[in-house]
XYZ file of C-alpha atoms in Angstrom:
671
model
C -23.897 -1.775 -17.718
C -25.916 -2.912 -20.788
C -23.942 -4.972 -23.241
C -24.438 -3.740 -26.790
C -26.251 -6.114 -29.168
C -23.765 -7.669 -31.577
C -24.378 -7.624 -35.290
C -22.056 -8.387 -38.091
C -21.821 -6.901 -41.572
C -19.540 -5.688 -44.343
C -16.913 -2.991 -43.966
C -18.337 0.267 -45.419
C -17.314 1.334 -48.893
C -14.617 3.920 -48.383
C -16.268 6.225 -50.911
C -19.326 6.493 -48.724
C -17.464 7.616 -45.570
C -18.234 11.013 -44.233
C -14.641 11.876 -43.180
C -12.697 14.466 -45.147
C -9.833 14.161 -45.457
C -9.685 10.372 -45.381
C -8.708 8.838 -42.064
C -6.593 6.303 -43.987
C -2.862 6.208 -43.354
C -0.541 6.872 -46.298
C 0.155 3.484 -47.860
C 3.888 4.053 -48.249
C 4.262 5.541 -44.740
C 2.169 2.733 -43.192
C 4.095 -0.044 -44.962
C 7.321 1.590 -43.770
C 6.036 1.675 -40.248
C 4.967 -1.972 -40.402
C 8.364 -3.056 -41.641
C 10.342 -1.091 -39.085
C 8.194 -2.171 -36.136
C 8.299 -5.869 -37.094
C 12.120 -5.663 -37.329
C 12.143 -4.047 -33.955
C 9.922 -6.828 -32.506
C 12.250 -9.446 -33.939
C 15.254 -7.663 -32.482
C 13.673 -7.606 -29.045
C 12.658 -11.259 -29.265
C 8.844 -10.583 -29.401
C 8.184 -12.253 -32.741
C 5.739 -15.250 -32.358
C 4.590 -16.044 -35.878
C 2.570 -19.143 -34.926
C 0.599 -17.463 -32.218
C 0.134 -18.755 -28.624
C 0.612 -22.428 -27.583
C -2.309 -24.497 -28.782
C -2.439 -26.220 -25.369
C -3.976 -23.133 -23.829
C -6.608 -22.528 -26.536
C -10.330 -22.369 -26.215
C -12.519 -24.038 -28.886
C -14.957 -22.381 -31.296
C -18.609 -23.411 -31.007
C -19.956 -24.520 -34.344
C -16.969 -22.951 -35.939
C -17.620 -19.508 -34.498
C -15.588 -17.738 -31.783
C -15.917 -14.209 -30.525
C -14.502 -11.982 -27.868
C -17.369 -9.505 -28.345
C -18.500 -9.831 -24.752
C -15.329 -8.046 -23.506
C -15.426 -5.108 -25.892
C -16.027 -1.559 -24.766
C -18.547 0.656 -26.512
C -17.937 1.760 -30.044
C -16.191 5.085 -30.666
C -15.461 7.168 -33.793
C -12.010 8.446 -34.747
C -13.372 11.183 -37.056
C -11.180 12.544 -39.895
C -7.891 12.156 -37.884
C -5.323 9.486 -38.636
C -5.572 8.048 -35.146
C -6.781 4.503 -35.955
C -3.854 2.770 -34.328
C -4.525 4.679 -31.090
C -8.152 3.594 -31.157
C -7.318 -0.013 -31.936
C -4.711 -0.088 -29.158
C -7.098 1.522 -26.713
C -9.817 -0.985 -27.582
C -7.466 -3.908 -27.027
C -6.363 -2.535 -23.633
C -9.939 -1.881 -22.585
C -11.002 -5.432 -23.504
C -8.001 -6.982 -21.655
C -8.963 -5.072 -18.418
C -12.606 -6.151 -18.722
C -11.574 -9.809 -19.193
C -9.056 -9.949 -16.377
C -10.606 -7.554 -13.766
C -14.174 -7.350 -14.734
C -13.954 -3.502 -15.044
C -15.230 -1.525 -17.956
C -12.528 1.244 -18.490
C -12.459 4.044 -20.970
C -8.909 5.189 -21.783
C -7.837 8.369 -23.497
C -7.197 7.901 -27.188
C -5.932 11.471 -27.312
C -3.283 10.719 -24.706
C -2.389 7.445 -26.390
C -2.003 9.207 -29.759
C 0.042 11.945 -28.106
C 2.249 9.316 -26.421
C 2.929 7.604 -29.670
C 3.816 10.879 -31.308
C 5.486 13.278 -28.876
C 7.377 10.555 -26.902
C 9.125 9.509 -30.114
C 12.829 10.246 -30.566
C 13.365 10.358 -34.339
C 16.792 9.643 -35.816
C 18.509 10.144 -39.170
C 20.156 7.282 -41.090
C 23.413 7.990 -39.218
C 21.496 7.714 -35.907
C 21.781 11.396 -35.107
C 18.595 13.008 -33.764
C 16.414 14.714 -36.338
C 16.333 18.542 -36.224
C 14.784 21.058 -35.698
C 11.971 18.967 -34.121
C 13.081 15.675 -32.539
C 9.733 14.040 -32.137
C 6.573 13.493 -34.124
C 3.538 15.768 -33.557
C -0.123 15.122 -32.727
C -0.886 17.796 -35.310
C 0.751 16.247 -38.334
C 1.481 12.918 -39.894
C -0.480 9.690 -39.629
C 2.517 7.630 -38.540
C 1.524 4.537 -36.541
C 0.834 0.918 -36.794
C -0.056 -2.200 -34.750
C 3.059 -1.837 -32.612
C 1.053 0.524 -30.534
C 0.667 -2.599 -28.233
C 4.460 -2.451 -27.715
C 4.240 1.177 -26.653
C 1.324 0.286 -24.309
C 3.580 -2.291 -22.662
C 6.031 0.448 -21.910
C 3.775 3.423 -21.285
C 0.558 3.666 -19.322
C -2.448 5.736 -20.356
C -4.989 7.610 -18.266
C -8.821 7.609 -18.345
C -10.617 9.398 -21.123
C -12.024 11.929 -18.733
C -8.599 13.425 -18.052
C -7.661 13.994 -21.732
C -10.783 13.909 -23.930
C -10.451 13.061 -27.672
C -10.519 15.888 -30.246
C -13.072 14.502 -32.673
C -11.776 16.389 -35.734
C -8.499 17.785 -36.962
C -10.075 21.203 -36.950
C -10.985 20.979 -33.279
C -7.360 20.217 -32.497
C -6.099 23.077 -34.667
C -8.538 25.385 -32.965
C -6.294 25.508 -29.861
C -3.471 27.098 -31.782
C -4.749 30.726 -31.607
C -5.040 30.248 -27.831
C -1.360 29.509 -27.771
C -0.479 32.486 -29.907
C -0.224 30.807 -33.370
C -2.339 32.018 -36.303
C -2.267 28.525 -37.801
C -0.095 25.457 -38.142
C 2.013 27.055 -40.820
C 3.254 29.546 -38.237
C 4.828 26.694 -36.250
C 8.375 25.629 -37.002
C 10.515 25.058 -33.885
C 10.716 22.392 -31.255
C 9.288 24.927 -28.711
C 6.363 25.625 -31.007
C 5.383 21.987 -31.269
C 6.101 21.363 -27.557
C 3.587 24.185 -26.696
C 0.813 22.119 -28.350
C 1.822 18.759 -26.941
C 2.277 19.984 -23.339
C -0.362 22.575 -22.895
C -3.451 22.120 -20.647
C -5.794 22.575 -23.643
C -4.428 19.367 -25.258
C -3.048 16.963 -22.676
C -3.774 18.335 -19.115
C -1.235 17.599 -16.459
C -3.892 15.706 -14.561
C -3.737 13.084 -17.308
C -0.054 12.587 -16.871
C -0.393 11.896 -13.135
C -3.248 9.451 -13.775
C -1.502 7.185 -16.397
C -2.551 3.933 -14.860
C -3.550 1.447 -17.574
C -0.757 -0.522 -19.164
C 0.111 -3.827 -20.773
C 2.700 -6.007 -19.140
C 3.960 -7.350 -22.455
C 3.207 -7.962 -26.137
C 3.796 -10.267 -29.026
C 3.972 -9.756 -32.841
C 2.671 -12.346 -35.268
C 4.950 -11.044 -37.969
C 4.347 -10.003 -41.531
C 1.278 -11.481 -43.363
C 0.215 -13.692 -40.394
C -1.434 -17.012 -41.234
C -5.168 -17.654 -40.657
C -4.144 -20.291 -38.168
C -2.003 -17.838 -36.224
C -4.735 -15.323 -36.128
C -7.367 -17.849 -35.061
C -5.044 -19.381 -32.392
C -4.383 -15.958 -30.929
C -8.096 -15.117 -30.689
C -8.693 -18.597 -29.153
C -6.191 -17.790 -26.491
C -8.430 -14.774 -25.624
C -6.274 -12.061 -27.052
C -7.759 -9.480 -29.441
C -5.417 -8.675 -32.285
C -4.333 -5.228 -33.368
C -3.997 -5.585 -37.096
C -2.335 -3.493 -39.764
C -4.468 -3.711 -42.907
C -3.965 -2.374 -46.372
C -6.374 -1.530 -49.159
C -5.979 -4.012 -52.030
C -6.021 -1.106 -54.458
C -3.107 0.498 -52.662
C -5.084 3.611 -51.668
C -3.857 3.468 -48.048
C -3.434 1.637 -44.795
C -5.404 1.318 -41.583
C -5.319 -0.311 -38.152
C -8.251 -2.115 -36.534
C -8.990 -4.847 -33.969
C -9.837 -8.424 -34.671
C -12.221 -9.833 -32.060
C -13.386 -13.198 -33.483
C -14.022 -15.418 -36.502
C -16.413 -17.688 -38.325
C -14.734 -20.668 -39.973
C -17.902 -21.639 -41.770
C -18.131 -18.387 -43.643
C -14.365 -17.821 -43.470
C -14.442 -14.334 -42.018
C -12.907 -12.492 -39.116
C -14.995 -10.169 -36.899
C -13.362 -6.766 -36.376
C -13.896 -3.704 -34.325
C -13.406 -0.484 -36.350
C -13.864 3.148 -35.416
C -15.457 4.821 -38.370
C -18.908 5.235 -36.892
C -20.290 1.907 -37.859
C -21.451 1.201 -34.293
C -21.274 -2.587 -35.065
C -18.563 -5.166 -35.763
C -17.508 -5.592 -39.356
C -16.134 -8.542 -41.230
C -12.948 -9.294 -43.166
C -12.736 -12.274 -45.428
C -9.986 -14.840 -44.826
C -8.973 -14.521 -48.510
C -9.569 -11.919 -51.237
C -11.372 -9.397 -49.161
C -12.307 -6.408 -51.292
C -11.612 -3.839 -48.604
C -8.686 -5.042 -46.455
C -5.577 -7.299 -46.566
C -4.259 -8.184 -43.100
C -0.514 -7.307 -43.109
C 0.417 -7.865 -39.452
C -0.899 -8.873 -36.091
C -0.013 -7.727 -32.550
C -1.510 -8.633 -29.182
C -1.336 -7.648 -25.579
C -0.148 -10.493 -23.302
C -1.501 -9.174 -20.000
C -2.248 -5.913 -18.098
C -1.325 -4.449 -14.738
C -3.643 -3.926 -11.802
C -5.843 -0.888 -12.329
C -4.580 0.665 -9.007
C -1.189 1.053 -10.725
C 0.179 4.529 -11.611
C 3.169 4.923 -13.856
C 5.542 7.080 -11.917
C 7.582 8.025 -14.992
C 4.628 9.699 -16.651
C 4.296 12.072 -13.672
C 7.627 13.646 -14.621
C 6.755 14.529 -18.233
C 6.179 18.122 -19.204
C 7.585 21.441 -18.022
C 9.420 22.222 -14.793
C 11.100 25.206 -13.310
C 14.442 24.162 -11.821
C 16.423 26.076 -9.242
C 19.995 25.091 -8.371
C 20.557 28.213 -6.360
C 21.308 30.786 -9.079
C 17.758 31.501 -10.352
C 15.296 29.274 -12.031
C 15.405 27.825 -15.576
C 12.980 25.746 -17.514
C 13.316 22.140 -18.480
C 10.939 20.089 -20.611
C 10.835 16.248 -20.311
C 9.236 14.784 -23.459
C 9.659 11.044 -22.833
C 10.330 8.517 -20.195
C 12.121 6.149 -22.624
C 13.264 5.753 -26.206
C 10.838 3.501 -28.109
C 13.871 1.958 -29.923
C 15.776 1.236 -26.658
C 13.338 0.554 -23.791
C 14.666 1.013 -20.222
C 17.979 2.366 -21.486
C 19.307 5.887 -20.746
C 18.343 8.266 -23.526
C 17.612 11.874 -24.382
C 14.722 12.860 -22.136
C 14.220 16.419 -23.170
C 15.764 19.958 -23.086
C 16.945 22.567 -20.650
C 16.591 26.232 -21.538
C 19.520 28.203 -20.252
C 20.803 31.723 -20.910
C 22.615 30.638 -24.029
C 19.881 28.465 -25.519
C 18.611 24.924 -25.561
C 20.764 22.170 -23.977
C 20.027 18.485 -24.420
C 18.965 16.541 -21.324
C 19.892 12.839 -21.068
C 19.125 10.589 -18.261
C 17.254 7.697 -16.766
C 14.694 6.762 -14.128
C 15.381 4.912 -10.883
C 13.193 3.213 -8.200
C 10.422 2.415 -10.545
C 10.238 5.963 -11.763
C 10.072 7.583 -8.411
C 13.521 9.115 -8.919
C 15.070 10.655 -11.964
C 18.750 11.259 -12.884
C 19.252 14.102 -15.367
C 22.403 15.224 -17.142
C 22.177 18.761 -18.695
C 24.659 18.990 -21.582
C 27.424 21.632 -20.987
C 26.753 23.319 -24.353
C 24.020 23.757 -26.877
C 25.657 21.306 -29.227
C 23.733 18.120 -29.934
C 24.594 14.999 -27.924
C 24.289 11.336 -28.599
C 21.134 9.998 -26.861
C 22.147 8.449 -23.542
C 25.216 10.577 -22.975
C 25.388 10.753 -19.141
C 27.658 13.703 -18.723
C 27.215 17.432 -17.814
C 25.338 19.017 -14.850
C 23.863 16.131 -12.935
C 20.560 16.409 -11.029
C 19.087 13.586 -9.111
C 15.526 14.269 -7.878
C 12.696 12.439 -6.210
C 8.981 12.945 -6.781
C 6.932 13.329 -3.539
C 3.557 11.953 -4.346
C 1.866 13.982 -1.602
C 2.563 16.939 -3.929
C 3.203 15.932 -7.491
C 3.749 19.565 -8.589
C 7.082 19.852 -6.738
C 10.178 17.729 -6.466
C 13.425 18.030 -4.647
C 16.856 16.668 -5.074
C 20.604 17.419 -5.281
C 23.060 18.614 -7.877
C 26.763 18.481 -7.038
C 25.846 18.413 -3.373
C 23.646 21.494 -3.635
C 19.859 21.462 -3.119
C 17.867 21.309 -6.295
C 14.168 22.156 -6.515
C 11.663 21.495 -9.377
C 8.291 23.109 -9.629
C 5.478 22.920 -12.113
C 4.470 26.519 -11.460
C 5.900 30.012 -11.400
C 4.432 32.591 -9.036
C 2.059 35.212 -10.353
C 0.288 38.094 -8.717
C -3.153 39.691 -9.139
C -4.093 42.923 -7.225
C -6.620 45.565 -6.702
C -5.726 49.231 -6.083
C -7.857 52.183 -5.147
C -7.201 55.923 -4.947
C -5.257 56.872 -1.821
C -7.378 58.571 0.801
C -4.506 59.760 2.947
C -4.569 56.827 5.333
C -1.085 55.533 6.202
C -0.497 52.027 4.949
C 2.139 49.378 4.395
C 2.210 46.402 1.991
C 4.382 43.385 1.485
C 4.352 40.583 -1.071
C 6.146 37.253 -1.429
C 7.509 37.059 2.072
C 7.985 33.840 3.992
C 6.319 32.959 7.304
C 9.203 34.264 9.433
C 9.331 37.575 7.626
C 5.597 37.857 7.723
C 5.443 37.386 11.494
C 8.235 39.814 12.123
C 6.616 42.503 9.878
C 3.253 41.870 11.464
C 4.627 42.368 14.981
C 6.510 45.496 14.082
C 3.659 47.230 12.248
C 1.029 46.281 14.807
C 3.243 47.704 17.562
C 3.248 51.022 15.589
C -0.546 51.136 15.391
C -1.267 49.447 12.112
C -4.024 46.978 11.619
C -4.021 44.073 9.162
C -6.673 44.604 6.477
C -5.852 41.871 3.915
C -3.681 38.754 3.952
C -3.210 36.119 1.247
C -1.236 32.957 1.817
C -0.095 31.029 -1.204
C 2.238 28.164 -2.145
C 5.688 28.528 -3.619
C 7.062 24.988 -4.094
C 6.240 23.173 -0.919
C 6.589 26.326 1.208
C 4.162 29.134 1.948
C 4.450 32.880 1.118
C 2.413 35.800 2.148
C 0.995 39.080 0.750
C -0.336 41.450 3.381
C -1.631 45.007 3.640
C -1.807 47.096 6.867
C -3.542 50.399 7.491
C -2.934 52.878 10.302
C -6.469 53.712 11.389
C -8.924 53.125 14.137
C -11.719 50.604 14.155
C -13.159 47.766 16.109
C -11.067 45.181 17.913
C -9.538 42.675 15.565
C -7.752 39.383 15.514
C -5.559 37.619 12.923
C -4.280 34.136 12.570
C -2.205 32.306 9.968
C -0.504 28.903 9.487
C -3.578 27.056 10.963
C -4.492 23.520 9.975
C -8.151 22.968 9.008
C -8.910 21.700 12.528
C -7.054 24.596 14.177
C -8.813 27.084 11.948
C -12.290 25.745 12.833
C -11.371 25.890 16.515
C -10.288 29.469 16.338
C -13.216 30.432 14.122
C -15.744 28.993 16.639
C -14.035 30.651 19.541
C -13.870 34.110 17.937
C -17.467 34.016 16.710
C -18.620 33.231 20.272
C -16.826 36.359 21.383
C -18.671 38.520 18.773
C -16.088 38.553 16.071
C -16.908 38.171 12.397
C -14.675 36.863 9.661
C -13.623 39.701 7.230
C -10.818 38.085 5.315
C -9.951 34.373 4.739
C -7.137 32.791 2.731
C -6.483 29.123 2.190
C -3.232 27.833 0.900
C -0.944 24.715 1.017
C 2.163 24.245 3.044
C 4.177 21.122 2.613
C 1.249 19.520 0.843
C -1.243 20.191 3.570
C -4.087 22.848 3.771
C -3.401 25.877 5.872
C -5.529 28.985 6.636
C -5.044 32.623 7.434
C -7.863 34.961 8.545
C -8.754 38.324 9.990
C -11.732 38.826 12.307
C -13.343 42.096 13.569
C -15.528 42.438 16.704
C -18.479 44.399 15.402
C -22.162 44.207 14.556
C -23.412 43.983 10.954
C -25.643 42.209 8.596
C -26.049 38.467 8.781
C -23.041 36.629 7.311
C -21.891 33.175 6.390
C -18.487 31.603 5.805
C -17.276 28.253 4.593
C -13.853 26.658 4.042
C -12.473 23.451 2.628
C -15.176 23.080 0.058
C -14.662 21.144 -3.150
C -15.665 22.902 -6.397
C -19.068 21.070 -6.363
C -19.665 21.921 -2.763
C -18.737 25.544 -3.391
C -21.156 25.843 -6.335
C -23.921 24.234 -4.326
C -23.359 26.497 -1.302
C -23.068 29.557 -3.563
C -26.485 28.868 -5.106
C -28.134 28.076 -1.782
C -26.859 31.232 -0.030
C -27.397 33.635 -2.935
C -30.967 32.345 -3.190
C -31.397 33.357 0.446
C -30.217 36.931 -0.261
C -26.586 36.627 0.690
C -23.926 38.440 -1.452
C -20.440 37.029 -1.916
C -17.816 39.294 -0.526
C -14.741 37.114 -0.943
C -13.835 33.800 -2.445
C -10.484 32.083 -2.149
C -9.667 29.018 -4.228
C -6.459 27.145 -3.341
C -4.756 24.009 -4.545
C -3.858 21.216 -2.109
C -1.977 18.594 -4.197
C -4.268 17.976 -7.196
C -7.434 19.114 -5.462
C -8.768 22.655 -5.662
C -10.653 23.745 -2.467
C -12.717 26.929 -1.770
C -13.242 29.234 1.157
C -15.685 32.126 0.965
C -17.500 34.793 2.862
C -21.072 35.994 2.158
C -23.149 38.776 3.752
C -26.857 39.562 3.452
C -27.113 42.779 1.425
C -29.846 44.415 -0.562
C -29.837 46.909 -3.409
C -26.464 45.872 -4.738
C -25.918 44.517 -8.250
C -23.128 42.037 -8.354
C -21.653 39.197 -10.499
C -19.316 36.419 -9.483
C -17.421 33.908 -11.637
C -14.798 31.243 -10.918
C -12.797 28.580 -12.758
C -11.885 31.193 -15.410
C -8.763 30.723 -17.403
C -6.620 33.841 -17.949
C -8.141 34.438 -21.370
C -11.729 34.049 -20.168
C -11.106 36.152 -17.134
C -9.866 38.994 -19.433
C -12.918 38.742 -21.556
C -15.306 38.782 -18.606
C -13.364 41.615 -16.911
C -13.745 43.778 -20.057
C -17.450 43.006 -20.248
C -18.052 43.887 -16.588
C -16.105 47.134 -16.894
C -17.961 48.145 -20.069
C -21.192 47.546 -18.071
C -20.071 50.010 -15.365
C -19.159 47.532 -12.753
C -15.921 47.465 -10.755
C -13.774 44.565 -9.683
C -14.381 44.016 -6.042
C -12.357 40.891 -5.456
C -9.910 38.748 -7.475
C -8.314 35.494 -6.560
C -5.805 33.562 -8.734
C -5.259 29.874 -8.017
C -3.473 26.842 -9.529
C -5.597 24.218 -11.101
C -3.497 21.296 -12.398
C -1.154 22.855 -14.895
C -2.607 26.385 -15.189
C -3.902 29.395 -13.312
C -7.534 30.092 -12.972
C -9.370 33.061 -11.488
C -12.332 33.634 -9.177
C -13.654 37.200 -9.127
C -16.539 39.358 -7.916
C -17.783 42.561 -9.559
C -20.099 45.110 -8.003
C -22.043 48.070 -9.419
C -21.790 50.704 -6.663
C -20.032 53.962 -5.768
C -16.377 53.355 -5.071
C -14.130 55.898 -6.745
C -11.103 55.367 -8.919
C -9.588 51.888 -8.973
C -7.079 49.814 -10.900
C -6.494 46.038 -11.339
C -3.664 43.829 -12.537
C -3.204 40.103 -12.990
C -0.780 37.533 -14.332
C 2.293 39.442 -13.141
C 5.593 37.943 -12.176
C 7.120 39.295 -8.931
C 9.302 41.890 -10.749
C 6.387 42.851 -12.967
C 4.191 43.318 -9.927
C 6.753 45.442 -8.300
C 6.940 47.686 -11.333
C 3.173 47.969 -11.498
C 3.063 48.633 -7.804
C 5.606 51.499 -8.085
C 3.879 53.020 -11.055
C 0.376 52.972 -9.403
C 1.655 54.221 -6.033
C 3.273 57.067 -8.046
C -0.189 57.839 -9.375
C -1.522 58.042 -5.846
C -3.131 54.532 -5.773
C -2.640 52.037 -3.027
C -3.158 48.231 -2.904
C -6.305 46.913 -1.138
C -5.895 43.232 -2.140
C -3.031 41.123 -3.469
C -3.458 37.483 -4.554
C -0.418 35.176 -5.132
C -0.690 31.907 -7.078
C 1.118 29.553 -9.402
C 0.724 29.530 -13.127
C 1.835 27.043 -15.855
C 3.967 27.520 -18.919
C 1.534 28.136 -21.779
C -1.423 30.429 -22.459
C -4.809 29.334 -21.258
């Protein structure tokens, strides 16, 4: 790691900045935020106006002291009012570098989202604001130096899991993907939730990697003294400062990192594209007046993961009478840390019900109370339908618990189906979808005993259990073998044994069962072109293998992507073929898949294979198209079980039959 060369200079003239609109906070809003947060710090006993104890202070050298050596690289906030998130992130990154010697890069987007969407806003009479109870990452510049308080209560993930939207327009650009023409089309709680909790904004993978957090904070109060600011820096704590323009234009938040007593200036880290530290005069600075100071006391070990964050977002809940959706927006109320509060909403047949509750066992367990009616509740009201659930960290997409003695299940996904159909040629066939392992085995035994052979099988996860889609045909052919429910080791053993006997793999499906990889496959004992098969590949390994084999003349016949906990794995079959034009794509979101599907069909190619799979909070697709003679065909994707059954009945009525059915989990918002 190369440490950036340090240079000092003046803060840029605001008139010369390139950002439009200005990234400054509204002066009135900012001053209100400062006053409210300082009163809150005083109420909680975190007001330390003189700074840390002088007995623990370092000493400046020649009147100069700097913490520049601990600072992470410079970033730019763009034209968004996210300064407090950038200042808080910079303070956190410096604290980790100082304590653990690691250079971390935390997500400002997540930090800004946390400060906004986790909020529970109240009216003067302490009732919750309606129709939207929290702030929004889309609107308002609310925020101040108390971001360090929020960072002591809520962890943030690495930048790579939730990259920053560098302009307001880039954030607004995701609205059409969610079905909104523009921000003016958004009005309800559900509208704003869709932006805050979609994969395009804050992916689920970010929530389950929230690991960087402060252990505590202190506030230096209003208009902190020069001595208090110096003492805090000398105790090796950067200071997140609220600053105001002397001319009243607006407010801002930046990070103090040092000082020069000789020249009577503070050194500060700003995020307006300066790529250097700036200076603020002790007195009568033409650009900034320091109005408050906040600092992080300490940070947790970087192996820490905040369990509470893993619960946030959407879940399907089943108490035995059909699933319903809940959304958990926050793990605590900023105004009442660690106390029961309103956590989110449940969506039942008659509308939205408040959810109040609390976390237990360091966030590994949650206790929810769904209000009996749609009437608003006082935050922290622990009455109604109670659910107590535990998160199993071997599968963070599913949770189990109890409600009034009955089993309760929570899942991040709802099952969807994608399928291929072709014109019926008169062959007798049977198909099943969404059946469990016991039903699948019984159906398999019965149909095989009546002369049917298995031609396609797809295992997929539903909660922590497995389900199966399968197609049988009553026709002759070479000897065949089928297996399912195999671990990776068992599958490899069976694969090797069958290949030695002259069998070739013609269908493979990977899936997860109780958080572990499982495999199903079909083999036929026949001659044919050279072929290759792989399983258990990461996305990078699959891409590398794909490129190597296709360069050697192999054509992909099947690809199955499947999620095991947070990891997506791939299994695939290739065969050496010539004279066939084909295209294959994977990692496609639903919208991208539809675009590519339409392009391929317009070019005269048919869909030869489609596989849906869960990837963090959404479904993705892997597909293969071929340009060859095949006859009439139909394809469907993104269908719920009842929708698939309707499509199935309709197409069978048109004399089509299924040749492949893929089951998978999808999230809650468009992607």
